[in-house]
Amino acid sequence: MEQVEKTTNLNDNNLEIEFTNVSKIFMNQNESVKVLKGISGKVAKGEIVTIIGPSGSGKSTILSLCNLLITPDEGEVRIHGKEVLEWDIQELRRQVGIAFQSGTMIKGTALHNLTLPARLQGRTLEDPKKYMDYVGLEEELLSREAKELSGGQRQRLSLARTLVNNPSVLLLDEVTSALDSISAHEVEELILRINREQDTTILWVTHDLSQAERVGDQTWLIMDGKIIEAAPTHLFFNEPREVLTKQFLELKRDKE
Ligand code: ADP
Ligand code: MG
């Protein structure tokens, strides 16, 4: 596949997500622990930012701030220029979709799961088959219990469920890491297609460095609640500026 370099130049008109000096404190056994320490970064419409870093460094916390699963303690997160706390939460969650490692399903059939977001918004979903088709799932699966689907099928269904709301931002948290390599590759391709066809802005947390390099336009390395390096993905991997980045890449590559 030919690599087409996206030519997004970040400017005020295409800015989709903006973190300004964001900190987050969690209480841990009566001690407050600062898990994000002044995160700042900008993401343009349609861009894919891959977020890497050691376990526990704050990657999932960064995602959780974007659809108000948690609120920042300091600083601001803006989506489309509007601070997250000013958004109507339902509208924010319609525009900012999230998918997790396990392709979390509620009890019931695939259809029940797929129509959940529409039902939560008080709507009926017009054409569930269209979404199944888009993510490459057979229509017959709609009547199946969601928990009986394979990991790959569940992950597709969880993406389909997010797409029902036509989100402009997707938050992906290790969405392929529980899948076998073939399913992981297929789900990755599906996400890239969603990005291309719907110009969806994506924050994509992954521990798979080759995936981060393959799919990213920009890459951020998070360590101990800070952004160590944020750079265009090809530069990040080929000419990292920071010593910590070089060390992290080497360490991970040795392990792989
Ligand atoms: P990552 O996704 O990079 O592995 P997380 O963002 O999940 O890291 O977590 C960062 C740190 O915050 C970890 O030390 C984690 O234990 C802590 N943490 C995350 N969520 C909570 C929470 N709800 N309450 C207390 N501590 C939390
Ligand atoms: Mg995480």
PDB file of N, CA, C and O and ligand atoms in Angstrom, residues 26-28 33 35 53-62 70 173 205, ligand 1:
ATOM      1  N   PHE A  26      -5.461  12.008  41.069  1.00  0.00           N
ATOM      2  CA  PHE A  26      -6.302  10.937  41.598  1.00  0.00           C
ATOM      3  C   PHE A  26      -5.940  10.701  43.054  1.00  0.00           C
ATOM      4  O   PHE A  26      -4.777  10.835  43.440  1.00  0.00           O
ATOM      5  N   MET A  27      -6.940  10.311  43.838  1.00  0.00           N
ATOM      6  CA  MET A  27      -6.672   9.921  45.218  1.00  0.00           C
ATOM      7  C   MET A  27      -6.308   8.444  45.234  1.00  0.00           C
ATOM      8  O   MET A  27      -7.001   7.635  44.637  1.00  0.00           O
ATOM      9  N   ASN A  28      -5.205   8.130  45.859  1.00  0.00           N
ATOM     10  CA  ASN A  28      -4.784   6.740  45.966  1.00  0.00           C
ATOM     11  C   ASN A  28      -4.448   6.451  47.418  1.00  0.00           C
ATOM     12  O   ASN A  28      -3.469   6.954  47.929  1.00  0.00           O
ATOM     13  N   VAL A  33      -2.312  11.801  44.016  1.00  0.00           N
ATOM     14  CA  VAL A  33      -1.234  11.529  43.064  1.00  0.00           C
ATOM     15  C   VAL A  33      -1.538  12.270  41.767  1.00  0.00           C
ATOM     16  O   VAL A  33      -2.619  12.137  41.202  1.00  0.00           O
ATOM     17  N   VAL A  35      -1.394  12.421  38.189  1.00  0.00           N
ATOM     18  CA  VAL A  35      -1.108  11.453  37.121  1.00  0.00           C
ATOM     19  C   VAL A  35      -0.950  12.133  35.759  1.00  0.00           C
ATOM     20  O   VAL A  35      -0.325  11.572  34.869  1.00  0.00           O
ATOM     21  N   GLY A  53       3.571   4.899  25.368  1.00  0.00           N
ATOM     22  CA  GLY A  53       4.220   5.171  26.650  1.00  0.00           C
ATOM     23  C   GLY A  53       4.058   3.980  27.578  1.00  0.00           C
ATOM     24  O   GLY A  53       3.224   3.111  27.331  1.00  0.00           O
ATOM     25  N   PRO A  54       4.836   3.951  28.647  1.00  0.00           N
ATOM     26  CA  PRO A  54       4.770   2.822  29.572  1.00  0.00           C
ATOM     27  C   PRO A  54       3.390   2.698  30.204  1.00  0.00           C
ATOM     28  O   PRO A  54       2.637   3.669  30.258  1.00  0.00           O
ATOM     29  N   SER A  55       3.105   1.513  30.700  1.00  0.00           N
ATOM     30  CA  SER A  55       1.873   1.266  31.432  1.00  0.00           C
ATOM     31  C   SER A  55       1.814   2.170  32.659  1.00  0.00           C
ATOM     32  O   SER A  55       2.811   2.352  33.355  1.00  0.00           O
ATOM     33  N   GLY A  56       0.656   2.790  32.878  1.00  0.00           N
ATOM     34  CA  GLY A  56       0.482   3.653  34.040  1.00  0.00           C
ATOM     35  C   GLY A  56       0.971   5.076  33.845  1.00  0.00           C
ATOM     36  O   GLY A  56       0.970   5.877  34.780  1.00  0.00           O
ATOM     37  N   SER A  57       1.375   5.436  32.619  1.00  0.00           N
ATOM     38  CA  SER A  57       1.940   6.774  32.401  1.00  0.00           C
ATOM     39  C   SER A  57       0.868   7.848  32.219  1.00  0.00           C
ATOM     40  O   SER A  57       1.180   9.041  32.257  1.00  0.00           O
ATOM     41  N   GLY A  58      -0.398   7.433  32.007  1.00  0.00           N
ATOM     42  CA  GLY A  58      -1.471   8.436  31.887  1.00  0.00           C
ATOM     43  C   GLY A  58      -2.184   8.463  30.542  1.00  0.00           C
ATOM     44  O   GLY A  58      -2.999   9.355  30.297  1.00  0.00           O
ATOM     45  N   LYS A  59      -1.923   7.491  29.695  1.00  0.00           N
ATOM     46  CA  LYS A  59      -2.496   7.502  28.339  1.00  0.00           C
ATOM     47  C   LYS A  59      -4.025   7.415  28.350  1.00  0.00           C
ATOM     48  O   LYS A  59      -4.706   8.213  27.706  1.00  0.00           O
ATOM     49  N   SER A  60      -4.553   6.443  29.103  1.00  0.00           N
ATOM     50  CA  SER A  60      -6.011   6.295  29.155  1.00  0.00           C
ATOM     51  C   SER A  60      -6.661   7.506  29.816  1.00  0.00           C
ATOM     52  O   SER A  60      -7.763   7.920  29.437  1.00  0.00           O
ATOM     53  N   THR A  61      -5.972   8.076  30.779  1.00  0.00           N
ATOM     54  CA  THR A  61      -6.490   9.269  31.458  1.00  0.00           C
ATOM     55  C   THR A  61      -6.650  10.423  30.467  1.00  0.00           C
ATOM     56  O   THR A  61      -7.639  11.163  30.516  1.00  0.00           O
ATOM     57  N   ILE A  62      -5.704  10.564  29.563  1.00  0.00           N
ATOM     58  CA  ILE A  62      -5.800  11.616  28.541  1.00  0.00           C
ATOM     59  C   ILE A  62      -7.070  11.424  27.704  1.00  0.00           C
ATOM     60  O   ILE A  62      -7.814  12.374  27.454  1.00  0.00           O
ATOM     61  N   ILE A  70     -13.813  11.694  32.984  1.00  0.00           N
ATOM     62  CA  ILE A  70     -13.246  12.396  34.139  1.00  0.00           C
ATOM     63  C   ILE A  70     -13.075  13.873  33.760  1.00  0.00           C
ATOM     64  O   ILE A  70     -13.116  14.219  32.572  1.00  0.00           O
ATOM     65  N   ASP A 173      -8.620   3.013  22.762  1.00  0.00           N
ATOM     66  CA  ASP A 173      -7.718   2.603  23.837  1.00  0.00           C
ATOM     67  C   ASP A 173      -7.314   1.145  23.649  1.00  0.00           C
ATOM     68  O   ASP A 173      -8.067   0.238  24.023  1.00  0.00           O
ATOM     69  N   VAL A 205      -4.458   5.207  21.417  1.00  0.00           N
ATOM     70  CA  VAL A 205      -3.477   4.665  22.357  1.00  0.00           C
ATOM     71  C   VAL A 205      -3.135   3.240  21.945  1.00  0.00           C
ATOM     72  O   VAL A 205      -4.027   2.421  21.709  1.00  0.00           O
TER      73      VAL A 205
HETATM   74  P1  ADP B   1      -2.025   4.132  31.084  1.00  0.00           P
HETATM   75  O1  ADP B   1      -3.284   4.148  30.278  1.00  0.00           O
HETATM   76  O2  ADP B   1      -0.898   4.908  30.468  1.00  0.00           O
HETATM   77  O3  ADP B   1      -1.577   2.739  31.423  1.00  0.00           O
HETATM   78  P2  ADP B   1      -3.677   5.392  33.086  1.00  0.00           P
HETATM   79  O4  ADP B   1      -4.034   6.686  32.455  1.00  0.00           O
HETATM   80  O5  ADP B   1      -4.728   4.335  33.073  1.00  0.00           O
HETATM   81  O6  ADP B   1      -2.306   4.845  32.485  1.00  0.00           O
HETATM   82  O7  ADP B   1      -3.312   5.639  34.611  1.00  0.00           O
HETATM   83  C1  ADP B   1      -2.343   6.577  35.017  1.00  0.00           C
HETATM   84  C2  ADP B   1      -2.184   6.494  36.522  1.00  0.00           C
HETATM   85  O8  ADP B   1      -3.388   6.916  37.163  1.00  0.00           O
HETATM   86  C3  ADP B   1      -1.902   5.096  37.039  1.00  0.00           C
HETATM   87  O9  ADP B   1      -1.006   5.190  38.087  1.00  0.00           O
HETATM   88  C4  ADP B   1      -3.260   4.623  37.521  1.00  0.00           C
HETATM   89  O10 ADP B   1      -3.125   3.683  38.552  1.00  0.00           O
HETATM   90  C5  ADP B   1      -3.881   5.915  38.007  1.00  0.00           C
HETATM   91  N1  ADP B   1      -5.355   5.925  37.888  1.00  0.00           N
HETATM   92  C6  ADP B   1      -6.041   5.825  36.735  1.00  0.00           C
HETATM   93  N2  ADP B   1      -7.367   5.926  36.939  1.00  0.00           N
HETATM   94  C7  ADP B   1      -7.524   6.083  38.275  1.00  0.00           C
HETATM   95  C8  ADP B   1      -8.656   6.254  39.138  1.00  0.00           C
HETATM   96  N3  ADP B   1      -9.890   6.290  38.645  1.00  0.00           N
HETATM   97  N4  ADP B   1      -8.421   6.387  40.465  1.00  0.00           N
HETATM   98  C9  ADP B   1      -7.173   6.375  40.963  1.00  0.00           C
HETATM   99  N5  ADP B   1      -6.060   6.241  40.220  1.00  0.00           N
HETATM  100  C10 ADP B   1      -6.224   6.088  38.890  1.00  0.00           C
END
